[in-house]
Coordinates of C-alpha atoms and ligand atoms in Angstrom, one line a residue:
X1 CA 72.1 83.0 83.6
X2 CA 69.9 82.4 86.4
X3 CA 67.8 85.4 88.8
X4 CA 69.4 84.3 91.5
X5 CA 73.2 85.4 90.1
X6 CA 72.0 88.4 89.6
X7 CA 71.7 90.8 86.4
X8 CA 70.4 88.9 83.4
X9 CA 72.7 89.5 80.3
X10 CA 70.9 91.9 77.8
X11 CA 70.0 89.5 74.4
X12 CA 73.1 90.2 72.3
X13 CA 75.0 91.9 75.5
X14 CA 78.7 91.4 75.8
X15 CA 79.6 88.9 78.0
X16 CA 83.2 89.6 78.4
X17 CA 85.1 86.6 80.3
X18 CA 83.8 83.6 82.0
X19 CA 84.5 84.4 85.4
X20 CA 83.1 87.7 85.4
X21 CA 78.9 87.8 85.6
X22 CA 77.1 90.7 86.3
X23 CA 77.0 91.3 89.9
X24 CA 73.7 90.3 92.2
X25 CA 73.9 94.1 93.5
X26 CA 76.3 96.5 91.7
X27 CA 76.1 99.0 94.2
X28 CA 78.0 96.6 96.4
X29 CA 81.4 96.1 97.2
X30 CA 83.2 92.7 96.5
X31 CA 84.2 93.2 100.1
X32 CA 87.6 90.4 99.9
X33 CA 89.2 92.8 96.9
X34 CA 89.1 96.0 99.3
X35 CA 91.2 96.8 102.3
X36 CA 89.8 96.4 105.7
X37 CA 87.9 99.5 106.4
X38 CA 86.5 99.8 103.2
X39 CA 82.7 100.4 102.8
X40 CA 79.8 101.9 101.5
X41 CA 77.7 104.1 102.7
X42 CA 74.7 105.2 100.2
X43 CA 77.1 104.5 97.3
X44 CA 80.0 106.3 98.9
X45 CA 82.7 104.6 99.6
X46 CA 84.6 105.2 103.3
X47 CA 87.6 104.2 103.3
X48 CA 89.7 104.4 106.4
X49 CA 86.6 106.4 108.0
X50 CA 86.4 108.8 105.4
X51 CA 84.4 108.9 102.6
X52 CA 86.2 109.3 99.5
X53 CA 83.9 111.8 97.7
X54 CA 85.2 114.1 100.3
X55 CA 88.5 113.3 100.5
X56 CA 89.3 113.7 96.9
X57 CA 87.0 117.4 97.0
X58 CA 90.8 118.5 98.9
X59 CA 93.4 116.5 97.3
X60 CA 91.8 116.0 93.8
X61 CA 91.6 113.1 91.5
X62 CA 93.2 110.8 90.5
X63 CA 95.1 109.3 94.0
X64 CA 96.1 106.2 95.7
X65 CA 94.4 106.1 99.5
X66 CA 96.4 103.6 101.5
X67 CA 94.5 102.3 104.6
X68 CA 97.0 102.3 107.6
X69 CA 95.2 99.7 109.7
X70 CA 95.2 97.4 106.6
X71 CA 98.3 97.7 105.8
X72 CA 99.6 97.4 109.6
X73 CA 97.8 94.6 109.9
X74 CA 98.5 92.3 107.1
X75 CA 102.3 93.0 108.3
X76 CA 101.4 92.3 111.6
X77 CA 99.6 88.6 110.7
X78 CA 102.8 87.9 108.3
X79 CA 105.1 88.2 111.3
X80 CA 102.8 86.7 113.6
X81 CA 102.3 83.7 111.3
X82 CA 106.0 83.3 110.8
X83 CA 106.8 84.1 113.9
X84 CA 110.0 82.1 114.1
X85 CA 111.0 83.5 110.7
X86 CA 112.5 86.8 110.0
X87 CA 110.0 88.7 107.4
X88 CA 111.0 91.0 104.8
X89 CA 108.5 93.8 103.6
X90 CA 109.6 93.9 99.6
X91 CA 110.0 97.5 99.6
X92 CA 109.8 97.5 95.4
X93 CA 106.2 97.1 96.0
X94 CA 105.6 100.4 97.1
X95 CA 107.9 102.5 99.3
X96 CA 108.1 105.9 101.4
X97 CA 109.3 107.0 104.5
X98 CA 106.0 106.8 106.6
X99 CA 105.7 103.3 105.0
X100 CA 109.1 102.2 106.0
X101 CA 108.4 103.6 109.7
X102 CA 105.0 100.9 109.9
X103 CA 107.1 98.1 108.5
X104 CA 109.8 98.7 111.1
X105 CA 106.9 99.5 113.9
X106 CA 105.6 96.0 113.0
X107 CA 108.8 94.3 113.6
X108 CA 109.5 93.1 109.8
X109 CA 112.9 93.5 108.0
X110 CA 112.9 95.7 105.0
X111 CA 114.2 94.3 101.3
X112 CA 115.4 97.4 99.0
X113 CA 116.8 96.2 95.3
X114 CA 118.4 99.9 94.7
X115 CA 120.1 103.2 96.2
X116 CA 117.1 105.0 95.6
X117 CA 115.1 102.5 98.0
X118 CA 118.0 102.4 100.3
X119 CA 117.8 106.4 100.6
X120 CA 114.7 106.3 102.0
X121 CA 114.8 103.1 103.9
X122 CA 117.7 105.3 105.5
X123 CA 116.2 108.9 105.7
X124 CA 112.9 106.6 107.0
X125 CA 115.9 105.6 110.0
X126 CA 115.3 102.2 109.2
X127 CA 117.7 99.9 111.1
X128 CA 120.4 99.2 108.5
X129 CA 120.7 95.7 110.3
X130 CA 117.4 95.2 108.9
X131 CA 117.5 95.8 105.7
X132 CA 118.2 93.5 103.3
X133 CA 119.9 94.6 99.5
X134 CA 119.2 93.0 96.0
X135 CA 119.7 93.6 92.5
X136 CA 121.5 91.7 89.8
X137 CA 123.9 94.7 89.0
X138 CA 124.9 96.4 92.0
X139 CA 127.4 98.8 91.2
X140 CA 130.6 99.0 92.9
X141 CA 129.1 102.4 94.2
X142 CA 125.8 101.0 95.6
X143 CA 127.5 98.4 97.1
X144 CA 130.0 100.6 99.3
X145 CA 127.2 102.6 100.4
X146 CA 125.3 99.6 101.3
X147 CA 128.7 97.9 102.8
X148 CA 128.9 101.3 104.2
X149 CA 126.0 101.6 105.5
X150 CA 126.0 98.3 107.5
X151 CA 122.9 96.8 105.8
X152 CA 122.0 93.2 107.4
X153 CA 122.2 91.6 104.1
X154 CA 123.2 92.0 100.6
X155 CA 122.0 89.3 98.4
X156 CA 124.3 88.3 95.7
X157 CA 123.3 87.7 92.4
X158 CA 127.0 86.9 90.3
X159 CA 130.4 86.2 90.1
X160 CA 131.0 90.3 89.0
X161 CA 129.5 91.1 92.1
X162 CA 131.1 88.3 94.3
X163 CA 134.7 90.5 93.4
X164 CA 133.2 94.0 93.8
X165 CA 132.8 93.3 97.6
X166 CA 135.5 91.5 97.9
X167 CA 137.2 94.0 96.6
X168 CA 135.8 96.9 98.9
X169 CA 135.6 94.1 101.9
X170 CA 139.9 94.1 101.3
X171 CA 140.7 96.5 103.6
X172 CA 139.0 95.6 106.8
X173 CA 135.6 95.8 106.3
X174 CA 132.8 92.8 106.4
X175 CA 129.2 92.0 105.3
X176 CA 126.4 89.4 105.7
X177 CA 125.4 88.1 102.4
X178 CA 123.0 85.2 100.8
X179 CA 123.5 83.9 97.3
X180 CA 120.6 84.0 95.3
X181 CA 120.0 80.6 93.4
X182 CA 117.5 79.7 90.4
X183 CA 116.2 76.4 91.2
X184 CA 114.7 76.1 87.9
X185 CA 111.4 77.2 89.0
X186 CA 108.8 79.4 87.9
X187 CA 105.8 80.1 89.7
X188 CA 103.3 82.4 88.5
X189 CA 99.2 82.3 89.4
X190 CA 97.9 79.1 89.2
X191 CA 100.4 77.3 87.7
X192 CA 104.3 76.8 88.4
X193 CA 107.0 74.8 86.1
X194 CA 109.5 72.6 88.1
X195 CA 112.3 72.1 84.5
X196 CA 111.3 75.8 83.5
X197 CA 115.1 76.4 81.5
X198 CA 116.6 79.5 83.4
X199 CA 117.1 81.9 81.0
X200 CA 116.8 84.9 82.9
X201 CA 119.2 87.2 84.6
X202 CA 118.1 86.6 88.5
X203 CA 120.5 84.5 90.3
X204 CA 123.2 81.3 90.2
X205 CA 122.1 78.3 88.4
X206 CA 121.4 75.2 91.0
X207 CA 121.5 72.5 88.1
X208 CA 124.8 74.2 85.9
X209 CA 126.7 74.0 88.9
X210 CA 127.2 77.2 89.6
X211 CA 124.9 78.1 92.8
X212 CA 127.8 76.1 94.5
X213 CA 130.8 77.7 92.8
X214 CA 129.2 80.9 94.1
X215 CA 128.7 80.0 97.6
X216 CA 132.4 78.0 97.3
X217 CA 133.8 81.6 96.4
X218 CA 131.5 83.6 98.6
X219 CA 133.4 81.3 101.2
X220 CA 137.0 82.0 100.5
X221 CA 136.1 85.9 100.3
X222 CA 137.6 87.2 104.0
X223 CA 135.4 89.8 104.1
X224 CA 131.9 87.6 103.0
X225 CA 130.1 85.9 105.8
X226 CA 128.0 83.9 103.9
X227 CA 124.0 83.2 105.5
X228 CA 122.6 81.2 103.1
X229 CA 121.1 80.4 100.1
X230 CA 118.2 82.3 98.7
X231 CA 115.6 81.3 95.9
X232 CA 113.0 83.9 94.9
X233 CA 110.3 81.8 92.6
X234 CA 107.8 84.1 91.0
X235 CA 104.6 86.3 91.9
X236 CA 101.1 86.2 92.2
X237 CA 101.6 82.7 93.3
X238 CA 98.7 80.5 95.1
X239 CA 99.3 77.8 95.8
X240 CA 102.4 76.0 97.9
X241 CA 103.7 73.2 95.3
X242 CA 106.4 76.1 93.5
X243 CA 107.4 76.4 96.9
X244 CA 107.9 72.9 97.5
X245 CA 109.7 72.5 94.3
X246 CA 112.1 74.6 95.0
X247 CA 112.9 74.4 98.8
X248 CA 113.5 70.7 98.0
X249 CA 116.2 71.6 95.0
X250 CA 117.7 74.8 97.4
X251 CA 118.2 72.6 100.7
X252 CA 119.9 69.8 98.3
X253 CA 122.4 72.2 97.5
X254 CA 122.7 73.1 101.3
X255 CA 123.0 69.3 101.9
X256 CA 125.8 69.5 99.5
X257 CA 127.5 72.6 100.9
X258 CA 127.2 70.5 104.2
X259 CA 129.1 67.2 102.6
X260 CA 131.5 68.6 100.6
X261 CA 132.6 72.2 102.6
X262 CA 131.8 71.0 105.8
X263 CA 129.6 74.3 106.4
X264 CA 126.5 74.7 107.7
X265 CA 124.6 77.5 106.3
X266 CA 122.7 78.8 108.8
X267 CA 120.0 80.6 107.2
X268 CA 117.6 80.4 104.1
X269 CA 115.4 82.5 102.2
X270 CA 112.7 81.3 100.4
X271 CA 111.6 84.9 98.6
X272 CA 107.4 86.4 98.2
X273 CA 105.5 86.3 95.5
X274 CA 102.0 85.2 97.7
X275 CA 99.1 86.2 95.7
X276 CA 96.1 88.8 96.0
X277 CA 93.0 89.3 94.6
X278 CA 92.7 91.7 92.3
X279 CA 89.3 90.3 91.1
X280 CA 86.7 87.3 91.7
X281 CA 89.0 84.7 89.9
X282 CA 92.3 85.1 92.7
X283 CA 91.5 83.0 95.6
X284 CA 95.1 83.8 97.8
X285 CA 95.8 81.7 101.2
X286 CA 96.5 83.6 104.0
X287 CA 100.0 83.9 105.9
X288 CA 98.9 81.4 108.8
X289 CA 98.3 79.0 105.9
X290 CA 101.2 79.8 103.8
X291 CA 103.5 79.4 106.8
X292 CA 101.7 76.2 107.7
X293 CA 102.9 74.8 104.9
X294 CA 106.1 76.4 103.8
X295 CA 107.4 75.0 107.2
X296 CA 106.1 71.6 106.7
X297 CA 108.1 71.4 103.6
X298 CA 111.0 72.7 105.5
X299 CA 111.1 70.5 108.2
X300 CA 110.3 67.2 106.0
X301 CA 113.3 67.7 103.4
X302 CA 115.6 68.8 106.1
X303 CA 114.4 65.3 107.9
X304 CA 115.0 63.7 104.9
X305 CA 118.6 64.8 103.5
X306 CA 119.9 64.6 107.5
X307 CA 120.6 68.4 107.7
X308 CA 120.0 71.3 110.4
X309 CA 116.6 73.1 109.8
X310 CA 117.9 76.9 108.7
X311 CA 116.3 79.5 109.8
X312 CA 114.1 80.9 107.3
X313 CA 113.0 84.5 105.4
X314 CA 110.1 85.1 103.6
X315 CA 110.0 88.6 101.2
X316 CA 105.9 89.4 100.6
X317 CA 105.9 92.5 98.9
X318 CA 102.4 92.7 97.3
X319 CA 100.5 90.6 100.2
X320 CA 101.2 93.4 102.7
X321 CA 100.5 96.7 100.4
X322 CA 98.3 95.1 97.1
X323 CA 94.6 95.2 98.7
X324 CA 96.0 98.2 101.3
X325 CA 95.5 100.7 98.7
X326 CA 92.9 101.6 95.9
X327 CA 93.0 104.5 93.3
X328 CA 89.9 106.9 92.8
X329 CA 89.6 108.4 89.5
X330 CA 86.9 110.8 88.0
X331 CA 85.1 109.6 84.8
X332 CA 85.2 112.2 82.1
X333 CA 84.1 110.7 78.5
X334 CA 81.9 108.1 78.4
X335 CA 81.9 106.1 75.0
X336 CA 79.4 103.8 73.1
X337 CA 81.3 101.5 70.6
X338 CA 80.4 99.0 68.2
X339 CA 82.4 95.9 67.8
X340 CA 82.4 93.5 64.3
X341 CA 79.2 91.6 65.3
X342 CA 77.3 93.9 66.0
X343 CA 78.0 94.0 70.4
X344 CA 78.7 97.6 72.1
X345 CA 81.5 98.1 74.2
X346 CA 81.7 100.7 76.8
X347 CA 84.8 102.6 77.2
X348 CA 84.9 104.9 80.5
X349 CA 87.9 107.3 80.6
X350 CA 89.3 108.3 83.8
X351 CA 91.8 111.0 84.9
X352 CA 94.9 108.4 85.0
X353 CA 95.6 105.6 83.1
X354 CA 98.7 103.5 82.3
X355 CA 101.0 106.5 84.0
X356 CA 99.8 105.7 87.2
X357 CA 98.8 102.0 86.9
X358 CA 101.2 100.3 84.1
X359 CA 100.1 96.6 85.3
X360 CA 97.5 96.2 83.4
X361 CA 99.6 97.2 80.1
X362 CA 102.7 95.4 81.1
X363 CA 101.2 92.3 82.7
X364 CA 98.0 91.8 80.8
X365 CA 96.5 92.2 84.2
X366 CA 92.6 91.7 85.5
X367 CA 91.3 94.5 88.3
X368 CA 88.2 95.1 89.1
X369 CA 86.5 98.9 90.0
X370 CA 82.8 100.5 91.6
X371 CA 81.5 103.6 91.5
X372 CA 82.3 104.8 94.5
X373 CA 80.5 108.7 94.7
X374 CA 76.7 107.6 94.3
X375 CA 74.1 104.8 94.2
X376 CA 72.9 103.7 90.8
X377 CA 69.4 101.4 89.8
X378 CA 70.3 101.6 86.4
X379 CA 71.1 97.8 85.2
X380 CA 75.4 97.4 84.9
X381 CA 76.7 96.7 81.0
X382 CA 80.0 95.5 80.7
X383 CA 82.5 98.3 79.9
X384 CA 86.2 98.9 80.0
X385 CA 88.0 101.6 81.8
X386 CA 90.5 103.4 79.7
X387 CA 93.1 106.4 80.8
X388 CA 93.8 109.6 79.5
X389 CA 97.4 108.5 77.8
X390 CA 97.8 108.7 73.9
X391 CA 98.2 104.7 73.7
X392 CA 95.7 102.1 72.7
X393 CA 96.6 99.6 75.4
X394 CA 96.2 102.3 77.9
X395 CA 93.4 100.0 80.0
X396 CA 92.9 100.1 83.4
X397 CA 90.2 97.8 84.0
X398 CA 89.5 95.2 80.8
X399 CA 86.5 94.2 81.9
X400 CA 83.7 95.1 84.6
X401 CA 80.0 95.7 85.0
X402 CA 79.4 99.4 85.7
X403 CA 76.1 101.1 85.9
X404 CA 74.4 102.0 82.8
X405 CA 74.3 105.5 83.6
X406 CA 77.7 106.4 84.5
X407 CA 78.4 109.9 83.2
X408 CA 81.7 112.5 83.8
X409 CA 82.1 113.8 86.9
X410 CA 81.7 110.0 89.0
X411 CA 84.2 108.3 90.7
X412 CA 85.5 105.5 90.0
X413 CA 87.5 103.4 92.8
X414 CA 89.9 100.5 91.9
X415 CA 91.3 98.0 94.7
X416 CA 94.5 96.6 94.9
X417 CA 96.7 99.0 93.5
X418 CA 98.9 99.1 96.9
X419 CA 101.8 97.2 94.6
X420 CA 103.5 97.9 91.5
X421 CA 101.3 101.0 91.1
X422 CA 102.8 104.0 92.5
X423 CA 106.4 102.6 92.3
X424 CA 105.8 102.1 89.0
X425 CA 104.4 105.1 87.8
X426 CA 105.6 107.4 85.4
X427 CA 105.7 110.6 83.6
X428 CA 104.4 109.2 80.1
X429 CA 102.3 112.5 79.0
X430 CA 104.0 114.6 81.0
X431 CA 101.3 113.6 83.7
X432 CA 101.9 114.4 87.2
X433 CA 102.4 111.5 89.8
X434 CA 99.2 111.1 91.8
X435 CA 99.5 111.5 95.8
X436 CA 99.3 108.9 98.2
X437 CA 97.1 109.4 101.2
X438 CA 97.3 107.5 103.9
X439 CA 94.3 107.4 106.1
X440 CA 93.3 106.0 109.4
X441 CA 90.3 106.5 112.1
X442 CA 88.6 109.1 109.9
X443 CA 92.1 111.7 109.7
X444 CA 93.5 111.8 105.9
X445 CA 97.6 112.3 105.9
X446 CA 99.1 113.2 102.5
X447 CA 102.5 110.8 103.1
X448 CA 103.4 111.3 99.0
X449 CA 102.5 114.7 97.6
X450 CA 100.9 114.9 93.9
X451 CA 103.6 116.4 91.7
X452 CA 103.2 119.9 90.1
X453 CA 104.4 121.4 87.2
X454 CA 107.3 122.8 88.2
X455 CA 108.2 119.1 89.7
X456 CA 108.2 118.3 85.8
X457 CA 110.1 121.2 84.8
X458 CA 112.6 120.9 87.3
X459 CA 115.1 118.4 85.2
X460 CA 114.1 120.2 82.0
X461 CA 117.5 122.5 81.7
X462 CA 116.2 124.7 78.7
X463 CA 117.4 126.3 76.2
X464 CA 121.0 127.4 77.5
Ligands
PLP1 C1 109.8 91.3 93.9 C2 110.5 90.4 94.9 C3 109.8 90.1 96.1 C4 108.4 90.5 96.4 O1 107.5 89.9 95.5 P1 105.9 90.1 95.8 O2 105.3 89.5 94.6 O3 105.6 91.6 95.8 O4 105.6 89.4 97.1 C5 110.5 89.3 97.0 N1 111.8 88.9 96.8 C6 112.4 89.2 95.7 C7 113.8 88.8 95.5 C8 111.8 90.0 94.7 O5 112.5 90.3 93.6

């Protein structure tokens, strides 16, 4: 380990995983893993033009603060980029009403995969003509509201499904829809696999035939106006070659839709899944790139099997709301312990843990995290941030270098929690849901309240 890089490891230190050295100045952000506005200002971080220390003195610890501008604007540079394609803000990544309202103020479509997403796409007054539905089991009542409703697109994931709207579409009424394909892809980080076996319970099968017994039946349904195909490929993808894979397997089928039904399908959707960084290892392209190349690969197979360009979708989710939002937690216990070999692991526990940030648990995912109330010279040691939950795999952070002298009472801020955070958060513990505030040119807005206690009582019917 040379000066230079910073930190030298302590003789006998853990080291903890190749990628992650201790930082040249650990009072520093990583400036790419934070959203836009975040900084520090002697050791405090300011996000949004607040500092945090502040912001959580009124609204407590822990909570997610989602930077409007950042979020705005990474919406803003996916539409712009794909500017001749229709953009869908996954809303599973994280959804409320005020959130809804920026995606629609933006000019992106909105993806919900549920009636609870729908509800406050709706109650948001998102344009129903906007909003595209998934889900592999749609029930018959979600899909009447969503028929109902006049959403621009419901995606259709099997042959159960293809007959509960026919069945509601009997009488009169119509719907937009896209079939959703596998194309016997699987893209996921770093690495994809083109003949991954499509076990899984998204979509038609491409290879088995069925993709175009779908879109055959989708066809002879009255009520179905059939878009196009549809082929969602994985997440936290970085590079374009999944992509390629499968928009060259999705527009053969189109090709073969063309031949042998004699329709041209005049849209296609080719899903999200970009990647983030969460920490040093995650090098994600931006959208000017992505689209760049997505199109490319468009335009070439289409040149090459004869056939009309589609228009295209894309679906980011994460892209647009991962780095928008961080969580700030206050350390309480502060632990020392001694691993077979002799090493010392720290183990920092914060206020939250795997209720509010089940990623780390369910995915084996890396973050990354800074203390984000005060300056510190004392030298970083690798330590591991741990919640409060009564579970041993309930990590936040695996692995970072935090100051030596971290005690109870800091804060602790982690970036890129803006996806599959809050909307995945539960109850575990009978812990209340943090809030999410949303802030912007120095004025904090509370746009998700923290639940109370009576919030967990209020399902809890007694003893009657
Ligand atoms: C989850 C999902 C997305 C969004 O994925 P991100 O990784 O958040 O970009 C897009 N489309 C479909 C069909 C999905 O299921």
């Amino acid at each position: 380990m040379s000066h230079e890089a910073g930190w030298a490891h302590a003789p006998g230190a853990l080291r903890g995983p190749a990628w992650l050295q201790p930082p040249a100045d650990p009072n520093a952000l990583v400036q790419h893993l934070w959203s836009q506005t975040a900084h520090k200002v002697d050791g405090e971080l300011h996000v949004g033009g607040l500092a945090l220390p502040e912001l959580v003195a009124d609204v407590n610890t822990p909570a997610y603060v989602l930077d409007e501008d950042d979020f705005r604007s990474r919406a803003r540079a996916f539409r712009d980029a794909f500017a001749a394609y229709d953009v869908f803000y996954a809303g599973k990544a994280f959804l409320c009403t005020a959130v809804a309202r920026w995606v629609q103020e933006e000019g992106l479509c909105l993806d919900v995969c549920s009636n609870g997403e729908l509800t406050v796409a709706l109650r948001a007054g998102f344009d129903p003509a906007r909003i595209g539905y998934h889900g592999n089991n749609k029930t018959l009542m979600e899909l009447r509201r969503a028929v109902a409703a006049g959403v621009g697109r419901i995606v259709v994931d099997s042959f159960d499904e293809i007959e509960r709207l026919a069945s509601i579409t009997a009488d009169g009424l119509s719907t937009r829809v896209m079939v959703r394909v596998t194309a016997g892809v699987e893209a996921h980080t770093h690495e994809y696999i083109a003949t991954a076996h499509e076990d899984q319970k998204f979509g038609f099968s491409i290879s088995n035939g069925q993709a175009f017994e779908a879109v055959r039946r989708v066809l002879a349904t009255p009520g179905l106006e059939l878009l196009g195909l549809h082929s969602h490929i994985g997440s936290q993808i970085f590079d374009s070659s999944g992509f390629e894979v499968a928009a060259r397997r999705v527009l053969a089928l189109q090709a073969r839709v063309s031949d042998e039904l004699g329709v041209a399908l005049p849209e296609m959707d080719l899903g999200g899944g970009f990647g983030i960084a969460y920490t040093t290892q995650d090098d994600p392209s931006d959208p000017a790139q992505l689209a760049t190349e997505m199109s490319k690969i468009v335009e070439h197979e289409c040149r090459a099997l004869g056939i009309p360009e589609p228009r295209l979708s894309i679906e980011p989710g994460r892209a647009i709301v991962g780095p928008a939002m961080c969580t700030v937690y206050t350390v309480g216990t502060v632990k020392d312990v001694q691993l077979d070999g002799g090493a010392v692991r720290t183990y920092v526990s914060v206020d939250g843990g795997m209720s509010d940030n089940i990623r780390t648990a369910l995915y084996d995912a890396d973050y990354s995290c800074t203390l984000a109330s005060r300056d510190s010279a004392a030298p970083p040691v690798l330590s591991r941030v741990v919640g409060k939950h009564c579970e041993a795999g309930d990590i936040v952070v695996k692995d970072e270098f935090l100051p030596g002298d971290l005690r109870s009472g800091d804060l602790l801020a982690v970036p890129g929690t803006g996806a599959y955070c809050r909307s995945m958060a539960s109850n575990y513990n009978h812990a209340l849901r943090p809030p999410v505030v949303a802030v912007r040119d120095g004025v904090a807005r509370v746009v998700v309240r923290r639940e109370t206690e009576d919030d967990l009582l209020a399902t809890d019917m007694g003893d009657q």
